[in-house]
DNA sequence: ACCTGAACACCGTTCAAGT
DNA sequence: ACCTGAACACCGTTCAAGT
């Protein structure tokens, strides 16, 4: 015991500690509420000090995004063929991003060049190529999968945010559909039982990935 | 000439005129820059006055979103079978939304129950059903298509925003890929020629829709 | 040389006070 | 009854002035 301090010195400010604090804040208070001022508060400094380590909020959030992706493990040989592995990988990214509120919004406004984003992109392309998808089409396919991941993560985050009110949201939407004139919207009316009964969300997610990945084989450049 | 006024009286404030002014502002200055204060300025009043006609910015933007969709024409009998028509419809919605900056962001934070959104949803479901997609799966397919429309519109808006700097963006990304160690990212490295050469954007968009729609037939509940 | 208090130029929304 | 000026509680970012 060379020190008599009863509380540890707070860690010195650094880019990594700021990014980590921001991710925690995203989880605790949401993406929109994670402001530069609140992040500064979380690391016990003033907002101006953050700008020594990050250029702006967008850059900070891009770092937070990539930190979140660090949790994604790549599928391995035991996980099946290339299609099964791509589906598994995409599912994992959706689950991970979707658990951090609207963090996936970063993908909409930013080209992501972070370490983990690249790691996942490399593996996606590798699997596509292993599956015989032509070189010209691989980037298109990866982009399509990435679009699906982003929108699905945001959908999942919205659902998580609704949380306990999930039934309320479903009921509200069902009420909208019920109120629609059956003459003008016959199909919505007829499908109403299946429209709101989101039923098995996992089955729906799996089905979507199947359409996307198995659909690669029917498009030109597919096999 | 019963009036001697040299300038017409400005139209009285109304929900419709506010929404129309907001859409114009989105086109001229962008989605994020379309603030309540600027919309108020455009209709020659103070920001507080808007709240007589709309509950908040989110509701206003939902109205703007639906107004934009008014421009989308549904395909007709001459446009081919159900798959061709769904692709055509989706393509039109993507083109329309994508031409109004990030207006498609509305779809991420909101359940859209506007007149035109419902009109398009009804037609999508009708075509899916006409194609023999099972009732249980139709809502899933419509949702998948809707996700694709939203993310593609946002991608297109981002590209339009880059505008003249398109080559610069591509070159920047290519530089990132080139700088990657070929050892750690062999596939990205190998595919680099095809990665940035976005080549024919229209062909890519068509290819994606083909994967999605033709993929419906290979998934369970498809035919 | 490094850090930051205070300020700048904005936001969305509310509500008391006017007409 | 309807409308709105002024205020409230925030933002992201900058920079002069400190240590």
Short mmCIF file of C-alpha atoms (C1' of nucleotides) in Angstrom, two decimals:
data_model
loop_
_atom_site.label_atom_id
_atom_site.label_comp_id
_atom_site.label_asym_id
_atom_site.label_seq_id
_atom_site.Cartn_x
_atom_site.Cartn_y
_atom_site.Cartn_z
CA UNK A 1 0.00 0.00 0.00
CA UNK A 2 2.03 2.81 -1.25
CA UNK A 3 -1.01 5.04 -1.65
CA UNK A 4 -3.45 6.31 0.90
CA UNK A 5 -6.01 7.34 -1.64
CA UNK A 6 -9.36 5.74 -0.86
CA UNK A 7 -10.70 6.16 -4.37
CA UNK A 8 -8.73 5.28 -7.47
CA UNK A 9 -7.68 8.19 -9.61
CA UNK A 10 -10.05 8.51 -12.51
CA UNK A 11 -8.45 7.16 -15.67
CA UNK A 12 -6.91 9.85 -17.88
CA UNK A 13 -9.00 10.96 -20.82
CA UNK A 14 -8.41 8.99 -23.98
CA UNK A 15 -10.16 8.26 -27.24
CA UNK A 16 -10.91 4.68 -26.14
CA UNK A 17 -12.42 5.69 -22.80
CA UNK A 18 -14.59 8.31 -24.48
CA UNK A 19 -15.84 5.78 -27.04
CA UNK A 20 -16.56 3.20 -24.35
CA UNK A 21 -18.45 5.75 -22.26
CA UNK A 22 -20.49 6.74 -25.29
CA UNK A 23 -21.47 3.12 -26.00
CA UNK A 24 -22.61 2.69 -22.41
CA UNK A 25 -24.63 5.88 -22.73
CA UNK A 26 -26.23 4.65 -25.96
CA UNK A 27 -27.34 1.51 -24.17
CA UNK A 28 -28.58 3.34 -21.10
CA UNK A 29 -30.23 6.41 -22.60
CA UNK A 30 -30.46 5.82 -26.34
CA UNK A 31 -28.64 6.97 -29.45
CA UNK A 32 -30.29 10.38 -29.81
CA UNK A 33 -29.79 11.18 -26.12
CA UNK A 34 -26.09 10.40 -26.35
CA UNK A 35 -24.99 13.99 -26.87
CA UNK A 36 -21.47 15.33 -26.72
CA UNK A 37 -22.35 17.13 -23.51
CA UNK A 38 -23.60 13.97 -21.82
CA UNK A 39 -20.62 11.96 -22.97
CA UNK A 40 -18.38 14.66 -21.54
CA UNK A 41 -20.29 14.46 -18.28
CA UNK A 42 -19.83 10.70 -18.22
CA UNK A 43 -16.06 11.01 -18.49
CA UNK A 44 -16.04 13.89 -16.03
CA UNK A 45 -14.97 16.75 -18.23
CA UNK A 46 -16.40 19.57 -20.31
CA UNK A 47 -17.74 19.12 -23.83
CA UNK A 48 -14.91 21.07 -25.39
CA UNK A 49 -12.36 18.57 -24.13
CA UNK A 50 -13.82 15.80 -26.27
CA UNK A 51 -12.71 17.61 -29.37
CA UNK A 52 -9.11 16.94 -28.51
CA UNK A 53 -9.78 13.25 -29.17
CA UNK A 54 -12.56 13.16 -31.78
CA UNK A 55 -13.29 15.46 -34.70
CA UNK A 56 -17.04 15.62 -34.14
CA UNK A 57 -20.07 13.64 -33.00
CA UNK A 58 -20.27 11.72 -36.25
CA UNK A 59 -16.73 10.45 -35.94
CA UNK A 60 -17.30 9.50 -32.31
CA UNK A 61 -20.43 7.54 -33.22
CA UNK A 62 -18.57 5.77 -36.02
CA UNK A 63 -16.07 4.57 -33.40
CA UNK A 64 -18.87 3.51 -31.09
CA UNK A 65 -20.43 1.57 -33.97
CA UNK A 66 -17.24 -0.33 -34.63
CA UNK A 67 -16.72 -1.03 -30.94
CA UNK A 68 -20.18 -2.61 -30.83
CA UNK A 69 -19.24 -4.86 -33.75
CA UNK A 70 -16.29 -6.20 -31.77
CA UNK A 71 -18.80 -8.55 -30.12
CA UNK A 72 -19.59 -10.32 -33.38
CA UNK A 73 -17.92 -13.71 -33.76
CA UNK A 74 -17.42 -15.11 -37.24
CA UNK A 75 -19.01 -18.50 -37.94
CA UNK A 76 -16.59 -21.40 -38.35
CA UNK A 77 -16.34 -24.72 -40.20
CA UNK A 78 -18.81 -26.37 -37.85
CA UNK A 79 -21.56 -23.96 -38.77
CA UNK A 80 -22.40 -25.45 -42.15
CA UNK A 81 -21.96 -24.43 -45.77
CA UNK A 82 -21.41 -20.89 -47.04
CA UNK A 83 -25.09 -20.05 -47.11
CA UNK A 84 -25.72 -21.20 -43.56
CA UNK A 85 -22.67 -19.27 -42.43
CA UNK A 86 -23.66 -16.04 -44.15
CA UNK A 87 -27.12 -16.26 -42.63
CA UNK A 88 -25.61 -16.91 -39.22
CA UNK A 89 -23.19 -14.01 -39.56
CA UNK A 90 -25.87 -11.61 -40.76
CA UNK A 91 -28.14 -12.71 -37.93
CA UNK A 92 -25.43 -12.06 -35.38
CA UNK A 93 -24.70 -8.58 -36.69
CA UNK A 94 -28.41 -7.74 -36.68
CA UNK A 95 -28.77 -8.98 -33.11
CA UNK A 96 -25.70 -7.09 -31.95
CA UNK A 97 -26.46 -3.77 -33.61
CA UNK A 98 -30.13 -4.04 -32.77
CA UNK A 99 -29.28 -4.29 -29.09
CA UNK A 100 -27.65 -0.84 -29.09
CA UNK A 101 -30.70 1.30 -29.85
CA UNK A 102 -30.43 3.20 -33.13
CA UNK A 103 -26.66 2.87 -33.39
CA UNK A 104 -27.16 1.28 -36.82
CA UNK A 105 -28.05 4.78 -38.05
CA UNK A 106 -24.30 5.28 -38.36
CA UNK A 107 -24.35 2.97 -41.37
CA UNK A 108 -26.75 5.29 -43.17
CA UNK A 109 -24.69 8.45 -42.95
CA UNK A 110 -21.22 6.97 -43.03
CA UNK A 111 -18.96 4.74 -45.04
CA UNK A 112 -17.72 2.44 -42.31
CA UNK A 113 -14.04 1.68 -42.47
CA UNK A 114 -13.60 0.49 -38.91
CA UNK A 115 -11.62 -2.63 -38.09
CA UNK A 116 -14.58 -4.83 -37.22
CA UNK A 117 -16.77 -3.60 -40.05
CA UNK A 118 -13.98 -4.54 -42.45
CA UNK A 119 -13.46 -7.88 -40.75
CA UNK A 120 -17.15 -8.71 -41.26
CA UNK A 121 -17.14 -7.42 -44.83
CA UNK A 122 -14.09 -9.52 -45.67
CA UNK A 123 -15.73 -12.66 -44.31
CA UNK A 124 -19.00 -11.95 -46.12
CA UNK A 125 -17.20 -11.52 -49.43
CA UNK A 126 -15.09 -14.59 -48.79
CA UNK A 127 -18.17 -16.74 -48.17
CA UNK A 128 -19.95 -15.39 -51.23
CA UNK A 129 -16.94 -16.15 -53.37
CA UNK A 130 -16.60 -19.59 -51.85
CA UNK A 131 -20.22 -20.13 -52.87
CA UNK A 132 -19.37 -19.45 -56.49
CA UNK A 133 -20.91 -16.00 -56.75
CA UNK A 134 -19.14 -14.22 -59.57
CA UNK A 135 -16.57 -11.56 -58.78
CA UNK A 136 -18.57 -8.83 -60.49
CA UNK A 137 -21.61 -9.57 -58.35
CA UNK A 138 -20.00 -10.21 -54.94
CA UNK A 139 -19.83 -6.51 -53.97
CA UNK A 140 -23.48 -6.07 -54.96
CA UNK A 141 -24.49 -9.03 -52.87
CA UNK A 142 -22.46 -7.82 -49.90
CA UNK A 143 -24.10 -4.42 -50.22
CA UNK A 144 -27.56 -5.95 -50.36
CA UNK A 145 -26.87 -8.01 -47.25
CA UNK A 146 -25.48 -4.94 -45.52
CA UNK A 147 -28.61 -2.94 -46.34
CA UNK A 148 -30.70 -5.72 -44.89
CA UNK A 149 -28.58 -5.86 -41.74
CA UNK A 150 -28.91 -2.13 -41.16
CA UNK A 151 -32.65 -1.92 -41.70
CA UNK A 152 -33.30 -5.06 -39.68
CA UNK A 153 -31.19 -3.80 -36.78
CA UNK A 154 -33.12 -0.53 -36.76
CA UNK A 155 -36.41 -2.43 -36.90
CA UNK A 156 -35.30 -4.57 -33.98
CA UNK A 157 -34.19 -1.52 -31.99
CA UNK A 158 -37.57 0.11 -32.57
CA UNK A 159 -39.27 -3.06 -31.34
CA UNK A 160 -37.04 -3.20 -28.28
CA UNK A 161 -37.81 0.44 -27.55
CA UNK A 162 -41.53 -0.25 -27.72
CA UNK A 163 -40.71 -2.97 -25.20
CA UNK A 164 -43.59 -3.62 -22.84
CA UNK A 165 -45.91 -1.65 -25.09
CA UNK A 166 -45.39 -4.15 -27.91
CA UNK A 167 -48.94 -5.34 -27.68
CA UNK A 168 -50.17 -1.77 -27.61
CA UNK A 169 -48.28 -0.97 -30.81
CA UNK A 170 -49.65 -4.06 -32.52
CA UNK A 171 -53.14 -3.28 -31.38
CA UNK A 172 -52.87 0.31 -32.58
CA UNK A 173 -51.77 -0.81 -36.02
CA UNK A 174 -54.49 -3.42 -36.12
CA UNK A 175 -57.02 -0.71 -35.30
CA UNK A 176 -55.74 1.34 -38.24
CA UNK A 177 -56.13 -1.63 -40.55
CA UNK A 178 -59.58 -2.43 -39.21
CA UNK A 179 -60.72 1.13 -39.78
CA UNK A 180 -59.68 0.99 -43.45
CA UNK A 181 -62.52 0.76 -45.94
CA UNK A 182 -62.50 -2.83 -47.16
CA UNK A 183 -63.49 -1.62 -50.61
CA UNK A 184 -60.37 0.44 -51.17
CA UNK A 185 -57.97 -1.89 -49.35
CA UNK A 186 -59.29 -5.41 -49.93
CA UNK A 187 -55.95 -7.21 -49.59
CA UNK A 188 -54.86 -5.48 -46.40
CA UNK A 189 -58.32 -6.25 -45.08
CA UNK A 190 -58.18 -9.89 -46.09
CA UNK A 191 -54.67 -10.39 -44.70
CA UNK A 192 -55.41 -8.54 -41.50
CA UNK A 193 -55.14 -11.67 -39.35
CA UNK A 194 -51.57 -12.21 -40.56
CA UNK A 195 -50.63 -8.52 -40.71
CA UNK A 196 -50.34 -7.68 -37.06
CA UNK A 197 -49.74 -11.10 -35.65
CA UNK A 198 -46.02 -10.70 -35.99
CA UNK A 199 -46.19 -14.23 -34.66
CA UNK A 200 -42.80 -15.79 -34.48
CA UNK A 201 -40.36 -12.93 -35.00
CA UNK A 202 -37.44 -15.35 -35.21
CA UNK A 203 -39.17 -17.32 -37.97
CA UNK A 204 -39.78 -14.11 -39.89
CA UNK A 205 -36.13 -13.06 -39.55
CA UNK A 206 -34.97 -16.47 -40.74
CA UNK A 207 -37.38 -16.39 -43.66
CA UNK A 208 -36.12 -13.00 -44.80
CA UNK A 209 -32.51 -14.14 -44.73
CA UNK A 210 -33.46 -17.22 -46.70
CA UNK A 211 -35.09 -15.14 -49.43
CA UNK A 212 -32.03 -12.93 -49.60
CA UNK A 213 -29.30 -15.54 -49.56
CA UNK A 214 -31.02 -18.30 -51.50
CA UNK A 215 -32.22 -15.63 -53.91
CA UNK A 216 -28.59 -14.98 -54.81
CA UNK A 217 -28.57 -18.29 -56.64
CA UNK A 218 -31.43 -17.43 -58.97
CA UNK A 219 -30.07 -14.05 -60.04
CA UNK A 220 -27.47 -13.80 -62.83
CA UNK A 221 -23.94 -14.23 -61.57
CA UNK A 222 -25.33 -16.52 -58.89
CA UNK A 223 -23.76 -19.87 -59.46
CA UNK B 1 -59.99 44.56 -61.10
CA UNK B 2 -61.77 44.91 -57.86
CA UNK B 3 -58.58 45.05 -55.87
CA UNK B 4 -55.77 47.51 -55.96
CA UNK B 5 -53.36 45.28 -54.13
CA UNK B 6 -50.21 44.81 -56.17
CA UNK B 7 -49.24 41.62 -54.39
CA UNK B 8 -51.65 38.78 -53.76
CA UNK B 9 -52.61 38.21 -50.17
CA UNK B 10 -50.54 35.38 -48.81
CA UNK B 11 -52.61 32.21 -48.51
CA UNK B 12 -53.97 31.60 -45.02
CA UNK B 13 -52.03 29.14 -42.91
CA UNK B 14 -53.17 25.56 -43.22
CA UNK B 15 -51.85 22.07 -42.60
CA UNK B 16 -51.54 21.41 -46.33
CA UNK B 17 -49.60 24.60 -47.05
CA UNK B 18 -47.22 23.90 -44.17
CA UNK B 19 -46.59 20.36 -45.40
CA UNK B 20 -46.02 21.57 -48.97
CA UNK B 21 -43.61 24.25 -47.79
CA UNK B 22 -41.72 21.67 -45.75
CA UNK B 23 -41.34 19.34 -48.74
CA UNK B 24 -39.96 22.20 -50.82
CA UNK B 25 -37.54 22.98 -48.02
CA UNK B 26 -36.43 19.35 -47.85
CA UNK B 27 -35.63 19.45 -51.55
CA UNK B 28 -33.85 22.79 -51.37
CA UNK B 29 -31.94 22.52 -48.12
CA UNK B 30 -32.12 18.89 -47.01
CA UNK B 31 -34.04 16.87 -44.44
CA UNK B 32 -31.95 17.78 -41.41
CA UNK B 33 -31.98 21.47 -42.28
CA UNK B 34 -35.76 21.47 -42.51
CA UNK B 35 -36.36 22.70 -38.99
CA UNK B 36 -39.62 23.90 -37.53
CA UNK B 37 -38.20 27.41 -37.43
CA UNK B 38 -37.28 27.39 -41.11
CA UNK B 39 -40.62 25.93 -42.13
CA UNK B 40 -42.30 28.70 -40.15
CA UNK B 41 -40.16 31.25 -41.93
CA UNK B 42 -41.15 29.75 -45.29
CA UNK B 43 -44.84 30.21 -44.55
CA UNK B 44 -44.22 33.63 -43.04
CA UNK B 45 -45.05 33.03 -39.43
CA UNK B 46 -43.42 32.19 -36.11
CA UNK B 47 -42.49 28.64 -35.10
CA UNK B 48 -45.16 28.51 -32.40
CA UNK B 49 -47.90 28.93 -34.97
CA UNK B 50 -47.06 25.63 -36.63
CA UNK B 51 -48.16 23.78 -33.54
CA UNK B 52 -51.74 24.80 -34.18
CA UNK B 53 -51.66 22.53 -37.23
CA UNK B 54 -49.19 19.76 -36.42
CA UNK B 55 -48.40 18.03 -33.15
CA UNK B 56 -44.63 18.07 -33.60
CA UNK B 57 -41.83 17.80 -36.15
CA UNK B 58 -42.21 14.04 -36.44
CA UNK B 59 -45.86 14.29 -37.40
CA UNK B 60 -45.09 17.04 -39.90
CA UNK B 61 -42.39 14.94 -41.52
CA UNK B 62 -44.73 11.95 -41.70
CA UNK B 63 -47.13 14.13 -43.69
CA UNK B 64 -44.32 15.34 -45.93
CA UNK B 65 -43.32 11.72 -46.53
CA UNK B 66 -46.79 10.78 -47.64
CA UNK B 67 -47.08 13.85 -49.85
CA UNK B 68 -43.89 12.77 -51.62
CA UNK B 69 -45.39 9.33 -52.26
CA UNK B 70 -48.32 10.95 -54.07
CA UNK B 71 -46.04 11.07 -57.12
CA UNK B 72 -45.78 7.28 -57.34
CA UNK B 73 -47.95 5.73 -60.05
CA UNK B 74 -48.96 2.09 -59.71
CA UNK B 75 -47.94 -0.21 -62.58
CA UNK B 76 -50.77 -1.47 -64.76
CA UNK B 77 -51.65 -4.50 -66.88
CA UNK B 78 -49.27 -3.46 -69.64
CA UNK B 79 -46.28 -3.64 -67.30
CA UNK B 80 -45.97 -7.42 -67.20
CA UNK B 81 -46.59 -10.15 -64.66
CA UNK B 82 -46.75 -9.70 -60.90
CA UNK B 83 -43.00 -9.93 -60.45
CA UNK B 84 -42.24 -7.34 -63.10
CA UNK B 85 -44.86 -5.07 -61.61
CA UNK B 86 -43.57 -5.37 -58.05
CA UNK B 87 -40.06 -4.59 -59.24
CA UNK B 88 -41.33 -1.61 -61.18
CA UNK B 89 -43.33 -0.34 -58.22
CA UNK B 90 -40.45 -0.75 -55.79
CA UNK B 91 -38.12 0.97 -58.22
CA UNK B 92 -40.47 3.92 -58.53
CA UNK B 93 -40.81 4.33 -54.78
CA UNK B 94 -37.03 4.17 -54.37
CA UNK B 95 -36.53 6.78 -57.08
CA UNK B 96 -39.19 9.06 -55.63
CA UNK B 97 -38.10 8.88 -51.99
CA UNK B 98 -34.45 9.00 -52.95
CA UNK B 99 -35.01 12.31 -54.71
CA UNK B 100 -36.10 14.01 -51.48
CA UNK B 101 -32.86 13.81 -49.52
CA UNK B 102 -33.16 11.73 -46.34
CA UNK B 103 -36.93 11.89 -46.19
CA UNK B 104 -36.98 8.08 -46.13
CA UNK B 105 -35.71 8.34 -42.55
CA UNK B 106 -39.35 8.84 -41.62
CA UNK B 107 -39.91 5.15 -42.35
CA UNK B 108 -37.37 4.20 -39.71
CA UNK B 109 -38.94 6.04 -36.80
CA UNK B 110 -42.58 5.83 -37.76
CA UNK B 111 -45.31 3.41 -38.67
CA UNK B 112 -46.62 5.02 -41.85
CA UNK B 113 -50.38 5.08 -42.11
CA UNK B 114 -50.67 7.82 -44.71
CA UNK B 115 -52.98 7.51 -47.68
CA UNK B 116 -50.29 6.93 -50.28
CA UNK B 117 -48.20 4.61 -48.13
CA UNK B 118 -51.31 2.47 -47.67
CA UNK B 119 -52.15 2.62 -51.35
CA UNK B 120 -48.68 1.28 -52.20
CA UNK B 121 -48.82 -1.35 -49.47
CA UNK B 122 -52.20 -2.56 -50.70
CA UNK B 123 -50.91 -2.93 -54.25
CA UNK B 124 -47.76 -4.71 -53.11
CA UNK B 125 -49.75 -7.22 -51.10
CA UNK B 126 -52.22 -7.68 -53.94
CA UNK B 127 -49.45 -8.48 -56.40
CA UNK B 128 -47.77 -10.88 -53.99
CA UNK B 129 -51.03 -12.70 -53.47
CA UNK B 130 -51.75 -12.76 -57.18
CA UNK B 131 -48.34 -14.41 -57.53
CA UNK B 132 -49.39 -17.23 -55.25
CA UNK B 133 -47.40 -16.20 -52.18
CA UNK B 134 -49.15 -17.71 -49.19
CA UNK B 135 -51.22 -15.47 -46.94
CA UNK B 136 -49.01 -16.14 -43.94
CA UNK B 137 -45.93 -14.98 -45.81
CA UNK B 138 -47.31 -11.99 -47.74
CA UNK B 139 -46.87 -9.52 -44.87
CA UNK B 140 -43.29 -10.72 -44.35
CA UNK B 141 -42.53 -10.26 -48.02
CA UNK B 142 -44.09 -6.80 -48.06
CA UNK B 143 -42.02 -5.87 -45.03
CA UNK B 144 -38.84 -7.15 -46.64
CA UNK B 145 -39.54 -5.16 -49.79
CA UNK B 146 -40.32 -2.10 -47.70
CA UNK B 147 -37.02 -2.42 -45.83
CA UNK B 148 -35.23 -2.62 -49.14
CA UNK B 149 -37.04 0.44 -50.46
CA UNK B 150 -36.14 2.51 -47.42
CA UNK B 151 -32.47 1.57 -47.32
CA UNK B 152 -32.10 1.95 -51.08
CA UNK B 153 -33.74 5.38 -51.03
CA UNK B 154 -31.36 6.50 -48.30
CA UNK B 155 -28.41 5.11 -50.23
CA UNK B 156 -29.54 6.96 -53.33
CA UNK B 157 -30.03 10.19 -51.39
CA UNK B 158 -26.52 9.88 -49.99
CA UNK B 159 -25.18 9.39 -53.50
CA UNK B 160 -27.14 12.37 -54.79
CA UNK B 161 -25.79 14.46 -51.92
CA UNK B 162 -22.23 13.48 -52.81
CA UNK B 163 -23.18 14.69 -56.27
CA UNK B 164 -20.23 16.14 -58.13
CA UNK B 165 -17.87 14.63 -55.59
CA UNK B 166 -18.97 11.12 -56.54
CA UNK B 167 -15.63 10.33 -58.03
CA UNK B 168 -13.90 11.74 -54.98
CA UNK B 169 -15.94 9.48 -52.68
CA UNK B 170 -15.21 6.44 -54.78
CA UNK B 171 -11.55 7.29 -54.94
CA UNK B 172 -11.41 7.81 -51.18
CA UNK B 173 -12.95 4.43 -50.54
CA UNK B 174 -10.66 2.81 -53.07
CA UNK B 175 -7.71 4.35 -51.25
CA UNK B 176 -8.96 2.78 -48.01
CA UNK B 177 -9.19 -0.62 -49.68
CA UNK B 178 -5.81 -0.25 -51.29
CA UNK B 179 -4.20 0.60 -47.97
CA UNK B 180 -5.58 -2.59 -46.37
CA UNK B 181 -3.02 -5.33 -45.74
CA UNK B 182 -3.66 -7.94 -48.42
CA UNK B 183 -2.83 -10.63 -45.90
CA UNK B 184 -5.66 -9.81 -43.52
CA UNK B 185 -8.20 -8.86 -46.19
CA UNK B 186 -7.45 -11.07 -49.19
CA UNK B 187 -10.96 -11.06 -50.65
CA UNK B 188 -11.49 -7.32 -50.42
CA UNK B 189 -8.09 -6.98 -52.00
CA UNK B 190 -8.85 -9.42 -54.79
CA UNK B 191 -12.24 -7.88 -55.53
CA UNK B 192 -10.97 -4.33 -55.35
CA UNK B 193 -11.48 -3.71 -59.07
CA UNK B 194 -15.19 -4.50 -58.70
CA UNK B 195 -15.59 -2.92 -55.24
CA UNK B 196 -15.45 0.76 -56.08
CA UNK B 197 -16.39 0.62 -59.71
CA UNK B 198 -20.02 0.99 -58.86
CA UNK B 199 -20.25 0.69 -62.61
CA UNK B 200 -23.80 0.63 -63.80
CA UNK B 201 -25.84 1.74 -60.80
CA UNK B 202 -29.08 0.94 -62.60
CA UNK B 203 -27.91 -2.60 -63.29
CA UNK B 204 -27.02 -3.02 -59.64
CA UNK B 205 -30.44 -1.76 -58.53
CA UNK B 206 -32.18 -4.11 -60.95
CA UNK B 207 -30.05 -7.03 -59.81
CA UNK B 208 -30.92 -6.42 -56.16
CA UNK B 209 -34.63 -6.33 -56.88
CA UNK B 210 -34.30 -9.54 -58.86
CA UNK B 211 -32.65 -11.32 -55.92
CA UNK B 212 -35.35 -10.10 -53.60
CA UNK B 213 -38.42 -10.79 -55.70
CA UNK B 214 -37.31 -13.94 -57.48
CA UNK B 215 -35.95 -15.13 -54.14
CA UNK B 216 -39.51 -15.14 -52.81
CA UNK B 217 -40.15 -18.18 -54.97
CA UNK B 218 -37.42 -20.31 -53.44
CA UNK B 219 -38.37 -19.63 -49.81
CA UNK B 220 -41.15 -21.63 -48.12
CA UNK B 221 -44.59 -20.20 -48.77
CA UNK B 222 -43.30 -18.98 -52.10
CA UNK B 223 -45.40 -20.69 -54.68
"C1'" DA C 1 1.72 22.72 -25.05
"C1'" DC C 2 -2.29 21.34 -23.52
"C1'" DC C 3 -6.86 22.03 -21.78
"C1'" DT C 4 -11.37 24.29 -21.08
"C1'" DG C 5 -14.89 28.18 -19.52
"C1'" DA C 6 -17.67 30.73 -21.77
"C1'" DA C 7 -19.86 31.98 -25.74
"C1'" DC C 8 -22.03 31.46 -30.44
"C1'" DA C 9 -25.51 30.10 -33.29
"C1'" DC C 10 -28.63 27.25 -33.38
"C1'" DC C 11 -32.65 23.59 -31.96
"C1'" DG C 12 -38.03 21.80 -30.58
"C1'" DT C 13 -41.61 23.00 -27.81
"C1'" DT C 14 -44.49 25.55 -24.40
"C1'" DC C 15 -47.41 29.00 -22.53
"C1'" DA C 16 -48.70 33.40 -20.80
"C1'" DA C 17 -50.23 37.28 -22.68
"C1'" DG C 18 -52.07 39.55 -26.19
"C1'" DT C 19 -55.85 40.56 -30.09
"C1'" DA D 1 -61.23 31.86 -29.75
"C1'" DC D 2 -57.35 32.06 -32.02
"C1'" DC D 3 -52.58 33.30 -32.50
"C1'" DT D 4 -47.75 34.25 -31.14
"C1'" DG D 5 -43.62 36.77 -28.64
"C1'" DA D 6 -40.69 35.46 -25.59
"C1'" DA D 7 -38.72 32.11 -22.92
"C1'" DC D 8 -37.11 27.39 -21.51
"C1'" DA D 9 -34.12 23.77 -21.77
"C1'" DC D 10 -31.47 22.01 -24.56
"C1'" DC D 11 -27.92 21.13 -28.84
"C1'" DG D 12 -22.74 20.84 -31.53
"C1'" DT D 13 -18.81 23.33 -32.01
"C1'" DT D 14 -15.30 27.05 -31.48
"C1'" DC D 15 -11.74 29.80 -29.50
"C1'" DA D 16 -9.69 33.05 -26.44
"C1'" DA D 17 -7.78 32.82 -22.30
"C1'" DG D 18 -5.92 30.43 -18.86
"C1'" DT D 19 -2.40 26.86 -16.58
#
